[in-house]
Coordinates of C-alpha atoms in Angstrom, one line a residue:
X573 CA -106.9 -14.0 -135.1
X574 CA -103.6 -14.9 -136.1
X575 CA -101.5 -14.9 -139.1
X576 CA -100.0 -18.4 -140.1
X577 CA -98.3 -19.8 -143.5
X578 CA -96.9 -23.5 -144.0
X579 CA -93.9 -23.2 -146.9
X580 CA -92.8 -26.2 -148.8
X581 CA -89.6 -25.6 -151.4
X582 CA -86.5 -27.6 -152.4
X583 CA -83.3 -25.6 -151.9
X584 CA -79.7 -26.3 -153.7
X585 CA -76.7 -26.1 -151.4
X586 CA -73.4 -27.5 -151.2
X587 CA -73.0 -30.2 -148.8
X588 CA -76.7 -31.7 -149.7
X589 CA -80.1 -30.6 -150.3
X590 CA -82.3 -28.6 -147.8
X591 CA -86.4 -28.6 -147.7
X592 CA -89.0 -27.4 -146.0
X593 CA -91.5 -30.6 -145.1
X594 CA -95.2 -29.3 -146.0
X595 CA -98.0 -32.0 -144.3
X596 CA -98.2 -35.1 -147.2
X597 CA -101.8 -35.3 -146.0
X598 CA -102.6 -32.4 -148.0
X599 CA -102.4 -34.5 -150.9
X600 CA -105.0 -36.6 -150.0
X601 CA -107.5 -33.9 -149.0
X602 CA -107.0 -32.1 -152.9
X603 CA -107.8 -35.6 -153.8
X604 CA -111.2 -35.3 -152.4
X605 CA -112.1 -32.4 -154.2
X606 CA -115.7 -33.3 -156.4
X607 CA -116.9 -31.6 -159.8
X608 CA -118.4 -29.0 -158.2
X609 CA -116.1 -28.0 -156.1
X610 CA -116.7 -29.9 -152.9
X611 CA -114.3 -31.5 -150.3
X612 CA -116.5 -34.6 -149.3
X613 CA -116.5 -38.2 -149.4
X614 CA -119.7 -40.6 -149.3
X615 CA -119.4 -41.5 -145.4
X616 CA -118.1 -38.0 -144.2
X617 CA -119.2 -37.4 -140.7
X618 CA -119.9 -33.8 -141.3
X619 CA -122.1 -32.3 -144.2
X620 CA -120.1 -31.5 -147.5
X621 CA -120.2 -27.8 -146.7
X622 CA -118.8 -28.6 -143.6
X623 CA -116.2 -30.0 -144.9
X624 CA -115.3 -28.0 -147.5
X625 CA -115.1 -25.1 -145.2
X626 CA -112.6 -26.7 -142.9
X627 CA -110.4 -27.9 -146.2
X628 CA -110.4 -24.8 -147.7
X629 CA -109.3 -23.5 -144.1
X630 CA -106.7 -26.0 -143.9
X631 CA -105.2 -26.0 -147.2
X632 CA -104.4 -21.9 -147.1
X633 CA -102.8 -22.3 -144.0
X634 CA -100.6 -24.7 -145.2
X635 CA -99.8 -22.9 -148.5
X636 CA -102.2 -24.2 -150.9
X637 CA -104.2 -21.4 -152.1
X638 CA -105.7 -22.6 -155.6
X639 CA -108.6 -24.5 -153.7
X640 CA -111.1 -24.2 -157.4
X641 CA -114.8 -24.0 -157.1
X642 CA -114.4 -24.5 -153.3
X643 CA -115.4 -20.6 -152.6
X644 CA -118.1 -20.8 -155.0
X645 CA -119.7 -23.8 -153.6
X646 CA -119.9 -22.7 -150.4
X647 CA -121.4 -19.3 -151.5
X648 CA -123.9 -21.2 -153.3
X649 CA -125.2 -22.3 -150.2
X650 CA -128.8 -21.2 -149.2
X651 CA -129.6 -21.8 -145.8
X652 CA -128.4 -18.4 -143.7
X653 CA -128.1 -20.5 -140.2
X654 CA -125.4 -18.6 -138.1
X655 CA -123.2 -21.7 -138.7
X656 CA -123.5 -21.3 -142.4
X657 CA -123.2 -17.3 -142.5
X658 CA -120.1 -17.8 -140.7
X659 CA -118.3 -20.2 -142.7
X660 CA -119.2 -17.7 -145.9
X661 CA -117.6 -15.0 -144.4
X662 CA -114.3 -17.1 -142.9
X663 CA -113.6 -18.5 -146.7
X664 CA -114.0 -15.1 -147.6
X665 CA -112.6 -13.0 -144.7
X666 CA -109.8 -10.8 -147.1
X667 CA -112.8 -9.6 -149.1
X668 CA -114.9 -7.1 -147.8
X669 CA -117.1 -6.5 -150.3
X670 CA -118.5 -10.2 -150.2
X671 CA -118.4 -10.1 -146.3
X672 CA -120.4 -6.9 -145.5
X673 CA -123.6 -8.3 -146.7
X674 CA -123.1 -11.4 -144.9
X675 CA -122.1 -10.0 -142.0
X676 CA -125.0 -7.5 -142.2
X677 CA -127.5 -10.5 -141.4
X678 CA -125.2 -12.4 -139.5
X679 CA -126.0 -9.7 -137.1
X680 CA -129.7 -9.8 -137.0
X681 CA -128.9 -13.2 -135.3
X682 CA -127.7 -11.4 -132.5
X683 CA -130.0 -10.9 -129.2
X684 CA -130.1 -8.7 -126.2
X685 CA -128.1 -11.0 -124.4
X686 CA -125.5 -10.5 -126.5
X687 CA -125.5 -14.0 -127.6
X688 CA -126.6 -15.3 -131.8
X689 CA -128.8 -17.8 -132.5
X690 CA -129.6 -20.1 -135.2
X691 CA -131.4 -17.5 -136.8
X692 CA -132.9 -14.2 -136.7
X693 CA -135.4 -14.5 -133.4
X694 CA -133.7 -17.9 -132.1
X695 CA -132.5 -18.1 -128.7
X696 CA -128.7 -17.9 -128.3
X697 CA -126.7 -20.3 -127.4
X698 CA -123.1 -20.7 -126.7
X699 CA -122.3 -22.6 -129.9
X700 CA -124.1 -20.3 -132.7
X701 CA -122.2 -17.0 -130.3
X702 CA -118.8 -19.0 -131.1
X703 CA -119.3 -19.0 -134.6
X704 CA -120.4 -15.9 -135.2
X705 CA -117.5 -14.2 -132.9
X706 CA -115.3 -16.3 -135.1
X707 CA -116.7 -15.0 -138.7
X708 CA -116.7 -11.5 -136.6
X709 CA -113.0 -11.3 -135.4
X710 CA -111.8 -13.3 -138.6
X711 CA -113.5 -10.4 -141.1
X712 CA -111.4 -7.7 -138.7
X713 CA -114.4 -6.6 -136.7
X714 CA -113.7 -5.8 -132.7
X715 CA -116.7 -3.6 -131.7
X716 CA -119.0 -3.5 -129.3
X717 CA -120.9 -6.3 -131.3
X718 CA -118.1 -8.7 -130.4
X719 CA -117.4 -7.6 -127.0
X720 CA -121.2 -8.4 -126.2
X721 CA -120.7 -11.6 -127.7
X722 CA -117.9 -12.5 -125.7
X723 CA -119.7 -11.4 -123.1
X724 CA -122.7 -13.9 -123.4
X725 CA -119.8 -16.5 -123.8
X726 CA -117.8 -15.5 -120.5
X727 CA -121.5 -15.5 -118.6
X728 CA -122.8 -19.0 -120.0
X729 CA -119.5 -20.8 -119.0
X730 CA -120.6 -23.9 -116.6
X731 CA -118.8 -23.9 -113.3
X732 CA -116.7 -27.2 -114.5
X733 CA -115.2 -24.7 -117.2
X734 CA -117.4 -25.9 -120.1
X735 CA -119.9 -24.7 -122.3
X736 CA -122.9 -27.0 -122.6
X737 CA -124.9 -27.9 -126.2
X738 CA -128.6 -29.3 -125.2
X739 CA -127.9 -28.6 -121.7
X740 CA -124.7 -31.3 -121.3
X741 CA -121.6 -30.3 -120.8
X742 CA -120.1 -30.8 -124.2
X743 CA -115.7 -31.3 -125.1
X744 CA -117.1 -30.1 -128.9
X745 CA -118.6 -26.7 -127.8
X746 CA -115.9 -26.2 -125.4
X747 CA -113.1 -26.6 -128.0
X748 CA -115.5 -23.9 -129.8
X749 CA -115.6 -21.4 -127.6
X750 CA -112.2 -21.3 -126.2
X751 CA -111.1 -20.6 -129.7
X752 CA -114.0 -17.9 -130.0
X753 CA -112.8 -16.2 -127.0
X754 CA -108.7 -16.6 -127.1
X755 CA -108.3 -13.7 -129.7
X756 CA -110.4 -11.3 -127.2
X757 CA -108.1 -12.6 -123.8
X758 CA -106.1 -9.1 -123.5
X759 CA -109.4 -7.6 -123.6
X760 CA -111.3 -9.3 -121.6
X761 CA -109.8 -9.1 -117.5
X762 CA -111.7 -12.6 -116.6
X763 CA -110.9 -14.3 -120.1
X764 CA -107.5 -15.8 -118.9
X765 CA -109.3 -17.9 -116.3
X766 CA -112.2 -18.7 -118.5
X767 CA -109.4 -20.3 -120.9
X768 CA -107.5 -22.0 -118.1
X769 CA -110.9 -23.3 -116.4
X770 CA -112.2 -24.6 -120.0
X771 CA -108.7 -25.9 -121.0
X772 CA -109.2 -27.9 -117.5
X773 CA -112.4 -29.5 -118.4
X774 CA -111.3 -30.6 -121.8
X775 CA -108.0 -32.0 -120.3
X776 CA -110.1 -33.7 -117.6
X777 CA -112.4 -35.8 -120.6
X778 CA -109.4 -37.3 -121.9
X779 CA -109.7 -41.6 -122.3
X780 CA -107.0 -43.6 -121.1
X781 CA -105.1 -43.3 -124.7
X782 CA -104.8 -39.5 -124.1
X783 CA -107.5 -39.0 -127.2
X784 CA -111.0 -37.7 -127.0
X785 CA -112.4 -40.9 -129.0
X786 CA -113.7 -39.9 -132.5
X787 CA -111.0 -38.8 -134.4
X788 CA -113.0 -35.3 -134.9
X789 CA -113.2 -34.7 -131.8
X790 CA -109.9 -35.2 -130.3
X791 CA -109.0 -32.8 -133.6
X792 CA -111.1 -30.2 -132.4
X793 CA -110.0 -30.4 -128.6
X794 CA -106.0 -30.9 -130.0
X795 CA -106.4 -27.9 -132.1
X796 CA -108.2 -25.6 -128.7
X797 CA -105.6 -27.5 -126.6
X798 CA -102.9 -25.6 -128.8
X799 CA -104.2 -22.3 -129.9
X800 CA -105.3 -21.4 -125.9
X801 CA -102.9 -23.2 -123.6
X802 CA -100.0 -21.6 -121.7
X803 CA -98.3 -24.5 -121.9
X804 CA -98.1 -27.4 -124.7
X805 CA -96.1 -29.9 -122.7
X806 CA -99.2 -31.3 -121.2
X807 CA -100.5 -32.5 -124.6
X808 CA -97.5 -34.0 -126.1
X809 CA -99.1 -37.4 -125.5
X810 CA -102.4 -36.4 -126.7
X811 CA -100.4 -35.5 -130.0
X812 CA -98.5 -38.5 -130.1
X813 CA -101.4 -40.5 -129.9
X814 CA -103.6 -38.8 -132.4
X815 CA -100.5 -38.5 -135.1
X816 CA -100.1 -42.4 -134.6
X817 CA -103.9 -42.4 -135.6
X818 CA -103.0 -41.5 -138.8
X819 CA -103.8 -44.1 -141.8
X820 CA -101.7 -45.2 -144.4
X821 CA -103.3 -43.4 -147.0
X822 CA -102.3 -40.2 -144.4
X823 CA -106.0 -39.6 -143.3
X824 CA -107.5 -39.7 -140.5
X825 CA -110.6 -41.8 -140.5
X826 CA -110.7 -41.8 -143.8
X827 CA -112.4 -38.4 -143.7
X828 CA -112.4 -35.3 -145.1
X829 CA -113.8 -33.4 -141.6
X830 CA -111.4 -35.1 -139.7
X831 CA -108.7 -35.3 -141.5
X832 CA -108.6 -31.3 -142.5
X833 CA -108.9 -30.3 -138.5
X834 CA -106.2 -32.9 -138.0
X835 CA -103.6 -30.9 -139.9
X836 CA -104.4 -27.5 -138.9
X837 CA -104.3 -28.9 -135.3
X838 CA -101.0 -30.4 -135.8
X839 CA -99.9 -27.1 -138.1
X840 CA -100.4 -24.9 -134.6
X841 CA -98.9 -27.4 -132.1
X842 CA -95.6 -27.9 -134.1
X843 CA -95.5 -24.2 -134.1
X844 CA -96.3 -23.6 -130.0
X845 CA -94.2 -26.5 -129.5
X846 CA -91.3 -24.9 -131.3
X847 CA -91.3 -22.2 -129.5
X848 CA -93.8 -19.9 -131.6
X849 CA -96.3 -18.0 -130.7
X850 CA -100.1 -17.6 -132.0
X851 CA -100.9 -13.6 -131.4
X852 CA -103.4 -11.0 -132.9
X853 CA -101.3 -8.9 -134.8
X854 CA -98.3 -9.9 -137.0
X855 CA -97.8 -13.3 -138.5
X856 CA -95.4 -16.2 -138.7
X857 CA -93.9 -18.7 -141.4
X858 CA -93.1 -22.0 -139.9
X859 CA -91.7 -25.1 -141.7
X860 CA -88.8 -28.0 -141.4
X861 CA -85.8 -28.3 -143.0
X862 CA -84.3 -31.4 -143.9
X863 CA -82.0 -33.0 -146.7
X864 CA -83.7 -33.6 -149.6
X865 CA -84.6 -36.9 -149.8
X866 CA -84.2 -37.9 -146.8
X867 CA -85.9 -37.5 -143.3
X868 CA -83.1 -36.1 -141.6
X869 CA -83.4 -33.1 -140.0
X870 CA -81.0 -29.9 -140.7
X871 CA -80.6 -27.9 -137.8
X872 CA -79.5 -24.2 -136.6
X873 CA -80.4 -23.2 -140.0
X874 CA -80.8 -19.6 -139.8
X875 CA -84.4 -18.3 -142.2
X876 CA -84.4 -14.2 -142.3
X877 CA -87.2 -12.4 -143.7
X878 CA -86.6 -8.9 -145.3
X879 CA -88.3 -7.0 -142.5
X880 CA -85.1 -8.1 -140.2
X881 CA -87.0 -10.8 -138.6
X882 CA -84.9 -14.3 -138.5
X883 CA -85.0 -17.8 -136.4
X884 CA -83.2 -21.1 -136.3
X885 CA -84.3 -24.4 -137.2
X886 CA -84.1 -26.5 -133.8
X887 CA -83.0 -30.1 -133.3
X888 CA -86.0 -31.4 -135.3
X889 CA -85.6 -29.0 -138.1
X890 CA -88.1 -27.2 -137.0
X891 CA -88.9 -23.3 -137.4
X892 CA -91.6 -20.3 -136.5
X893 CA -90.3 -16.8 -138.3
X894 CA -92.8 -14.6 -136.3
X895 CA -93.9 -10.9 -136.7
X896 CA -94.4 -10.6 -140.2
X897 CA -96.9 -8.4 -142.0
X898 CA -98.9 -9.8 -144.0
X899 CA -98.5 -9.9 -147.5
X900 CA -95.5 -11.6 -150.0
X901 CA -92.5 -12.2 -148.1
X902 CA -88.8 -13.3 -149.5
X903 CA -87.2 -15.9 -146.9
X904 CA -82.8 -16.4 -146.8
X905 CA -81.6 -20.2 -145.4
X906 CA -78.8 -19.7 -144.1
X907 CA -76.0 -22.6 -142.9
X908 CA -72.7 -22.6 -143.3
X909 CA -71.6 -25.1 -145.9
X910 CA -74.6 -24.7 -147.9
X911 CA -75.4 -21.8 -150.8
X912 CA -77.8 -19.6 -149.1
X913 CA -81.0 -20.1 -151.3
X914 CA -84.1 -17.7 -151.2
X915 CA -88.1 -18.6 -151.6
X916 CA -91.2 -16.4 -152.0
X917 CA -93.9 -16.7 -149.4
X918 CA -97.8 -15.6 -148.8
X919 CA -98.8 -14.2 -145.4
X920 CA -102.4 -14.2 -144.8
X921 CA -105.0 -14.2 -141.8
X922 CA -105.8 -17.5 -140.2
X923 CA -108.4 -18.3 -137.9
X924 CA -109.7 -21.4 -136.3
X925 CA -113.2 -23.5 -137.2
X926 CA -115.2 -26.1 -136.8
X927 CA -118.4 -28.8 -138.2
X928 CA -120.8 -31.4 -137.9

């Protein structure tokens, strides 16, 4: 679990404007929002609650919080498949009184393995144990429930470092699980390996253009690639590649699924590329500064935060402020030449996800 908010605000100064750049493909994704609250399109890979989850996701971690019937149309939901349960508590994760019950029967999914299955009585697999361990650790739970999950996970890993869905070695379930387990790694003696090893496998199913074909997919193994590895180096051409996917309209695929994982994949490696880091306690703000209205990049811009914490904009304009509570926050730019301007930030828990 980590704490992660995207800022966008125009700031006054003397020698020009500065800005903080906030994804444009944000825009599209609002504009996919239906009547009843929905993020879907017609030929959406994944099912509308699917993607509505993984918009709603998405568009808090980049600082757009007013999602409308979103919440409610995902609690409207009937079917109690692990899946399902999880998402509902994940939209919902700062609100304990709308998660306990959920995560009450989220729980009776849970065998003596250690592992959750589909539903109450199913066998576990590796897939339903990463989504539940997901909803779990994102609601603030770290008992013994979720150390026996993680345990199920640790024990069903295949020897080429994957996690198999209908007994295939799968990138998808992989990309899952990783994320399922990286919160847990300082807790865990083997987990480090387990990441490295999986990392490994999904690294080895790359295609010649350094993507994973569909452009879900290579989101989802982007976005595990990022949170998990020691390193990002290795991906840069993996990113490169999947940004110049992009369409015009500044989706991916022209889908909602897609296009939400694409961002928060992107959202994570800017930061770990930056220099910023992903951990379970405290939070960051990250952003890019440039002059307004144009695409050039201000840097050693120096953004403090009242608690004392402070970074610098690099050579791209790019920062991660790191160890913040969470909560409201007041951020200082700082450069000399410029007025030193001030903007009001929202820290909040993020946590990784998936669909289809």
């Amino acid at each position: 679990m980590s704490v992660l908010r995207k800022v966008r605000v125009a700031l006054a100064c003397v020698a020009g404007l500065l800005s903080l750049h906030c994804y444009g493909s944000t825009d599209w994704l609002l504009g996919q929002q239906q009547s009843d609250g929905s993020f879907t399109r017609p030929q959406d890979l994944a099912l509308p609650i699917q993607s509505t989850a993984e918009t709603v996701t998405t568009l808090r971690l980049l600082g757009v919080t007013s999602v409308g019937l979103a919440p409610s149309y995902i609690a409207s939901d009937t079917y109690e498949g692990t899946e399902y349960l999880a998402r509902k508590i994940l939209v919902q994760a700062d609100n304990s009184a709308a998660t306990a019950p959920l995560i009450a029967r989220l729980l009776t999914h849970q065998n003596p393995d250690g592992g959750f299955g589909e539903l109450q009585g199913y066998q576990s697999s590796s897939l339903d144990t990463a989504f539940a361990l997901e909803a779990l650790i994102g609601a603030g739970r770290s008992d013994t429930r979720v150390g026996s999950g993680a345990m199920f996970l640790l024990q069903s890993q295949s020897s080429d470092g994957s996690w198999s869905n209908a007994s295939q070695s799968d990138v998808y379930t992989t990309a899952l699980c990783v994320r399922a387990l990286n919160p847990l790694k300082d807790r865990l003696g083997s987990a480090a390996a387990t990441i490295a090893a999986a990392n490994n496998f999904i690294l080895s199913r790359r295609a010649a253009d350094g993507l994973w074909g569909e452009d879900f997919l290579s989101a989802q193994a982007l976005l595990s690639l990022a949170t998990t590895s020691v390193d990002v180096a290795p991906i840069q051409q993996s990113a490169d590649a999947f940004k110049a996917r992009r369409l015009t309209d500044t989706s991916w695929s022209d889908d909602v699924y897609a296009t939400a994982l694409a961002l928060r994949a992107f959202f994570v490696y800017d930061a770990r590329r930056a220099g910023g880091t992903l951990s379970a306690s405290g939070g960051a703000v990250s952003g890019y500064v440039f002059r307004a209205g144009t695409s050039e990049a201000i840097p050693d811009v120096v953004i403090a935060a009242g608690t004392g914490a402070q970074a610098k904009s690099n050579s791209e304009g790019y920062f991660v402020l790191s160890a913040l509570p969470a909560g409201n926050q007041t951020l200082t730019l700082q450069k000399s030449g410029y007025v030193t301007p001030r903007c009001r930030v929202s820290v909040f828990r993020f946590c990784s996800r998936r669909a289809e």
